[in-house]
Coordinates of C-alpha atoms in Angstrom, one line a residue:
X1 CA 100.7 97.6 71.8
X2 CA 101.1 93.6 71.7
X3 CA 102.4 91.7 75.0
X4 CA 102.0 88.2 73.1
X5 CA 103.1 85.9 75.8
X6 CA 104.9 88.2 78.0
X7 CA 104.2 87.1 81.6
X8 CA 103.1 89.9 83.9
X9 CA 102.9 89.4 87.7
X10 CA 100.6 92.3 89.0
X11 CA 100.2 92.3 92.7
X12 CA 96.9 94.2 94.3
X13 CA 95.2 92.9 91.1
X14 CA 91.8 92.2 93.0
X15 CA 90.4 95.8 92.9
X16 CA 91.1 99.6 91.3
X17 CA 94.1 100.3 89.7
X18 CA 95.7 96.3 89.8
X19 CA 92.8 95.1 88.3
X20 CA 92.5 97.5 85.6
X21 CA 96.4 96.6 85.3
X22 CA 95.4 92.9 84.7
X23 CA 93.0 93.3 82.6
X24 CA 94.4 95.6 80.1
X25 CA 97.2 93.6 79.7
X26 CA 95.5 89.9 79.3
X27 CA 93.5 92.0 76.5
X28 CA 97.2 92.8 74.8
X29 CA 97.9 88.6 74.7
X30 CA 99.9 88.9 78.0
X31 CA 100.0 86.0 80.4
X32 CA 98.4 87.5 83.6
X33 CA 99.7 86.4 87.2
X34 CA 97.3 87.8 89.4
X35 CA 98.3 88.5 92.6
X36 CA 95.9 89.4 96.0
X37 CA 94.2 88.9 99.2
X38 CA 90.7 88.6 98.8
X39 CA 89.7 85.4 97.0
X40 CA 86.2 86.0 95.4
X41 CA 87.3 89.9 94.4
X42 CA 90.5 88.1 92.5
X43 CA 87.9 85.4 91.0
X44 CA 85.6 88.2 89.7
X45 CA 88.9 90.2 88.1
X46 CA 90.0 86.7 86.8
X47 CA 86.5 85.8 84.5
X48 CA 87.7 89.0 83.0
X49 CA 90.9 88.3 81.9
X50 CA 92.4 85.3 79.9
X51 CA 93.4 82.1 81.5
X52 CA 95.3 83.8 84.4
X53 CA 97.1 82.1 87.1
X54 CA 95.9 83.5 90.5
X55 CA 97.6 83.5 93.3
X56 CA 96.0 84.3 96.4
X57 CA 98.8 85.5 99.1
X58 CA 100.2 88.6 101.0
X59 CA 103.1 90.5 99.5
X60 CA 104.4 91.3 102.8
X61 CA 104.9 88.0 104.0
X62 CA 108.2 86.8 102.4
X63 CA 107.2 82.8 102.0
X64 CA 104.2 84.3 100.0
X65 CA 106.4 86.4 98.3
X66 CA 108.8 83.4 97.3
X67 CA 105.6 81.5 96.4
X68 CA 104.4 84.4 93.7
X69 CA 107.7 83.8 91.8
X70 CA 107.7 80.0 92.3
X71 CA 104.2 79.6 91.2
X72 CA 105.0 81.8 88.2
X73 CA 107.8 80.3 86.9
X74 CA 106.2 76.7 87.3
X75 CA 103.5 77.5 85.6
X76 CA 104.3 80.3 82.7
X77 CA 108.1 79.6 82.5
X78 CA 109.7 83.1 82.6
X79 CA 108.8 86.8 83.9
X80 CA 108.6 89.4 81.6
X81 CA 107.3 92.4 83.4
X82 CA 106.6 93.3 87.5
X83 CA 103.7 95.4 88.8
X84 CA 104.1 96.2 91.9
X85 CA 100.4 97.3 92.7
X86 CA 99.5 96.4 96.0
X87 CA 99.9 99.0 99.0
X88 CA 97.8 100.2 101.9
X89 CA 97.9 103.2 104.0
X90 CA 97.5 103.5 107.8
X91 CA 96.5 106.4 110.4
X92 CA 99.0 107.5 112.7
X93 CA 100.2 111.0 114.3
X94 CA 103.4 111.9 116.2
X95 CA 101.1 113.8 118.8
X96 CA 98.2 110.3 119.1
X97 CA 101.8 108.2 119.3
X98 CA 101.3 105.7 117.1
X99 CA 103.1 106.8 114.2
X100 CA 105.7 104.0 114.6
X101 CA 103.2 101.8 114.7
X102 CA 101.8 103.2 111.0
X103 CA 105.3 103.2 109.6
X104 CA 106.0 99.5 110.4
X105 CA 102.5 98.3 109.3
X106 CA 103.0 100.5 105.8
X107 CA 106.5 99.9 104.7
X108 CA 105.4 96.4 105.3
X109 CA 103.4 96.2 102.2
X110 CA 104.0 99.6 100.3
X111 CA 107.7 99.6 100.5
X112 CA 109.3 96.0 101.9
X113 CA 107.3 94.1 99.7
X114 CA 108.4 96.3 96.6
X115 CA 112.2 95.6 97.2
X116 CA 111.7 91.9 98.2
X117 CA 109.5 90.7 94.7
X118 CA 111.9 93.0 92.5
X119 CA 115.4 91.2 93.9
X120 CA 113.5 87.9 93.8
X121 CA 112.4 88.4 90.4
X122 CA 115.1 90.1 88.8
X123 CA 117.2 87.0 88.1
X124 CA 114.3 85.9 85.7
X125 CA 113.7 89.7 84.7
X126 CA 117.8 89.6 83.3
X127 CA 116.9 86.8 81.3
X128 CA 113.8 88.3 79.6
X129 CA 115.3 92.3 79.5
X130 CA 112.2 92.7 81.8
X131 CA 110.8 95.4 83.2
X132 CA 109.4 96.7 86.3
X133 CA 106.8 99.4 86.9
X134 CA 106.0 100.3 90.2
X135 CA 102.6 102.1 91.3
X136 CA 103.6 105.2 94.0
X137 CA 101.1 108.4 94.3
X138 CA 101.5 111.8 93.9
X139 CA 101.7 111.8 97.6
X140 CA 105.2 111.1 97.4
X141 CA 106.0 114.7 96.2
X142 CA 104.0 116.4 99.2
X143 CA 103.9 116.4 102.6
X144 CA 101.1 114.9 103.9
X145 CA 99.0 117.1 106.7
X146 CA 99.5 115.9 110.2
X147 CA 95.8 116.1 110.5
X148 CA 95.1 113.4 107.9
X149 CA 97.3 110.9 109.6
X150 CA 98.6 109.8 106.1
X151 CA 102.2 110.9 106.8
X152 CA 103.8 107.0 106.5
X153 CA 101.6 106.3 103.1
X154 CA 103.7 109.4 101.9
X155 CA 106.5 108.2 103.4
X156 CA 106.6 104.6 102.1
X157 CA 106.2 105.9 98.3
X158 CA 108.8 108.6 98.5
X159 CA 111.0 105.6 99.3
X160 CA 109.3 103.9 96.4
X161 CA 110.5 106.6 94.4
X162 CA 113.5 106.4 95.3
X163 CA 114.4 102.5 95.3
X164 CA 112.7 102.6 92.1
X165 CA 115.4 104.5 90.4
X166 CA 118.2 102.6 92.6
X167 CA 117.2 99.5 90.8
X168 CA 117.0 101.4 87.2
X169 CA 120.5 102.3 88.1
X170 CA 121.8 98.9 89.0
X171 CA 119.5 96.7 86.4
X172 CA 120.5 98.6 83.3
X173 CA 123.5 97.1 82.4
X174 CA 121.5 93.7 82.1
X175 CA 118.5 95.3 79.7
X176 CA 115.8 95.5 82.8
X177 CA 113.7 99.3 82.8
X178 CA 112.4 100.1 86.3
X179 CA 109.4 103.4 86.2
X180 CA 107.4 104.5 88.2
X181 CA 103.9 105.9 88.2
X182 CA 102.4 108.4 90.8
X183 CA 98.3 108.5 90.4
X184 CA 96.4 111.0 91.7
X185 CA 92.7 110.4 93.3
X186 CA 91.9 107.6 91.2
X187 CA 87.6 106.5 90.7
X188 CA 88.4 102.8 93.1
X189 CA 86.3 101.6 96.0
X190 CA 88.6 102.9 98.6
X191 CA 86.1 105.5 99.8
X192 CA 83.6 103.3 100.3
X193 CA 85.2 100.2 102.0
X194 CA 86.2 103.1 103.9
X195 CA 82.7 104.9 104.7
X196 CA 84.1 107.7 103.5
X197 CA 82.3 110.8 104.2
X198 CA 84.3 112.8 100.8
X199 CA 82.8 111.5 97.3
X200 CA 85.1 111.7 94.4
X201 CA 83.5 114.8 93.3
X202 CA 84.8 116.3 96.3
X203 CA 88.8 115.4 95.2
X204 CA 87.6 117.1 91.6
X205 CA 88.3 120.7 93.3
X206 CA 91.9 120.1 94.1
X207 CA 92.7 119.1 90.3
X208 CA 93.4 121.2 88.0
X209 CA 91.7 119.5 85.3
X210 CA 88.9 119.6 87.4
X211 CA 88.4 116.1 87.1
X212 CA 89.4 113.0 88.4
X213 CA 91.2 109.5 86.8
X214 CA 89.6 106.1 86.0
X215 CA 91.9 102.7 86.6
X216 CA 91.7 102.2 83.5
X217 CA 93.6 105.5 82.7
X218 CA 96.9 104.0 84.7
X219 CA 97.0 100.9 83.3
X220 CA 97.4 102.4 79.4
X221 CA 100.0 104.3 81.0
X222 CA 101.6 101.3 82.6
X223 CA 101.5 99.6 79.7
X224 CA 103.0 102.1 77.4
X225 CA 106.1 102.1 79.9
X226 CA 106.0 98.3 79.8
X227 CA 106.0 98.5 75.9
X228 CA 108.9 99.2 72.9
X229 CA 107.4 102.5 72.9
X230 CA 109.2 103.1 75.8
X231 CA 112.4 101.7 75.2
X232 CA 114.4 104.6 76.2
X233 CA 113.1 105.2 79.8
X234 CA 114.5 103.7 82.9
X235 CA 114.4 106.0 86.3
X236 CA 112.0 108.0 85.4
X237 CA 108.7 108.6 87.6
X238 CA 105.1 109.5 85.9
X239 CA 102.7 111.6 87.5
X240 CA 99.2 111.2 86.3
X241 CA 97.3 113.6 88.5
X242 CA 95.3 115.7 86.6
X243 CA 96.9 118.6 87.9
X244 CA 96.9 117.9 91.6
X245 CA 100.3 118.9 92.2
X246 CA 100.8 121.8 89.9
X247 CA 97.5 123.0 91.7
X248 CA 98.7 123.0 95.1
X249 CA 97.0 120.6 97.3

């Protein structure tokens, strides 16, 4: 697969799965726009890839969000294909209380920020035939235990799901293809920013592959449903889980 000068915006490209995203795609000729938080992460991601444009902001905040399409349309002149990468997930219960509290913090970034980049980039997407790929979990498709506090993360990318083929339906007409993908445990450094007690051996036991995925692993997949080779899929949502739900978590 060749992306020769397609511009690709790929938020949460500092770490994991985003940066993977970035990276596999600058190495296909593609015109990275790196989107994250945490500057010297996004620097180290950016040495790997090929004369990116980096843009340091938060997808939730709508001025940044403005300022990701600005900045890449100023400096790249056109957006081919959308990532939307970047999500976070928050503890909260009904019985603690604060699950209103985890629902506004996570629709924030996982879901709010999803709808706001696509509408403001899909009057440069209709110009291109773009496309849109946006990253949601397998956690989408099962309810998440009250115990693990997780339930708003599941939440926010069932509605992912769901807007994702709202704006196949509605973009088709004009060329654009919105997918989504659904990882399972993917190998980041989520457990241990998060002093995790559960290695990723641990996660093995509830695949039934018995194994678990690299980043690298969803980016070819994004990329495939970015590429010609998919030209015939709009709507459709990927699970790459090694098994996890046909298991039974």
């Amino acid at each position: 697969m060749s992306f020769k000068d397609k511009v690709v915006i790929v938020t949460g490209a500092s770490s994991g799965i985003g940066a993977a995203i970035a990276v596999g795609f600058s190495s296909k000729g593609a015109r990275v726009v790196m989107v994250g938080r945490n500057e010297s992460k996004l620097a180290s991601v950016a040495a790997r890839c090929n004369k990116p444009l980096v843009v340091r902001a938060d997808v939730g905040n709508d001025e940044d969000a403005q300022r990701i399409i600005d900045q890449t349309i100023e400096h790249f002149g056109q957006i081919d294909i959308l990532v939307n990468n970047a999500g976070i997930g928050t503890r909260g219960t009904l019985v603690l209380g604060n699950l209103v509290e985890s629902y506004d913090t996570v629709m924030r970034v996982n879901l709010r920020a999803v709808v706001n980049l696509t509408s403001l980039a899909s009057p440069h997407l209709i110009k291109t035939k773009g496309k849109v790929i946006n990253i949601s979990s397998v956690g989408s498709l099962l309810p998440a235990s009250g115990k693990s506090g997780l339930s708003m993360y599941a939440v926010s990318k069932a509605a992912t799901n769901h807007f994702s083929a709202c704006a196949a339906a509605e973009l088709a007409e004009y060329g654009v293809r919105v997918n989504t993908v659904s990882p399972g445990p993917v190998v980041t450094d989520i457990l241990e920013n998060s002093k995790s007690p559960i290695s990723w051996d641990d996660f093995k036991k509830f695949t039934a592959l018995d194994r678990v995925s690299q980043p690298e692993e969803i980016a070819d997949l994004v990329m495939f449903l970015a590429s010609d080779k998919a030209k015939a899929i709009t709507g459709s949502n990927y699970v790459s889980d090694n098994g996890l739900f046909v298991k039974g978590f």
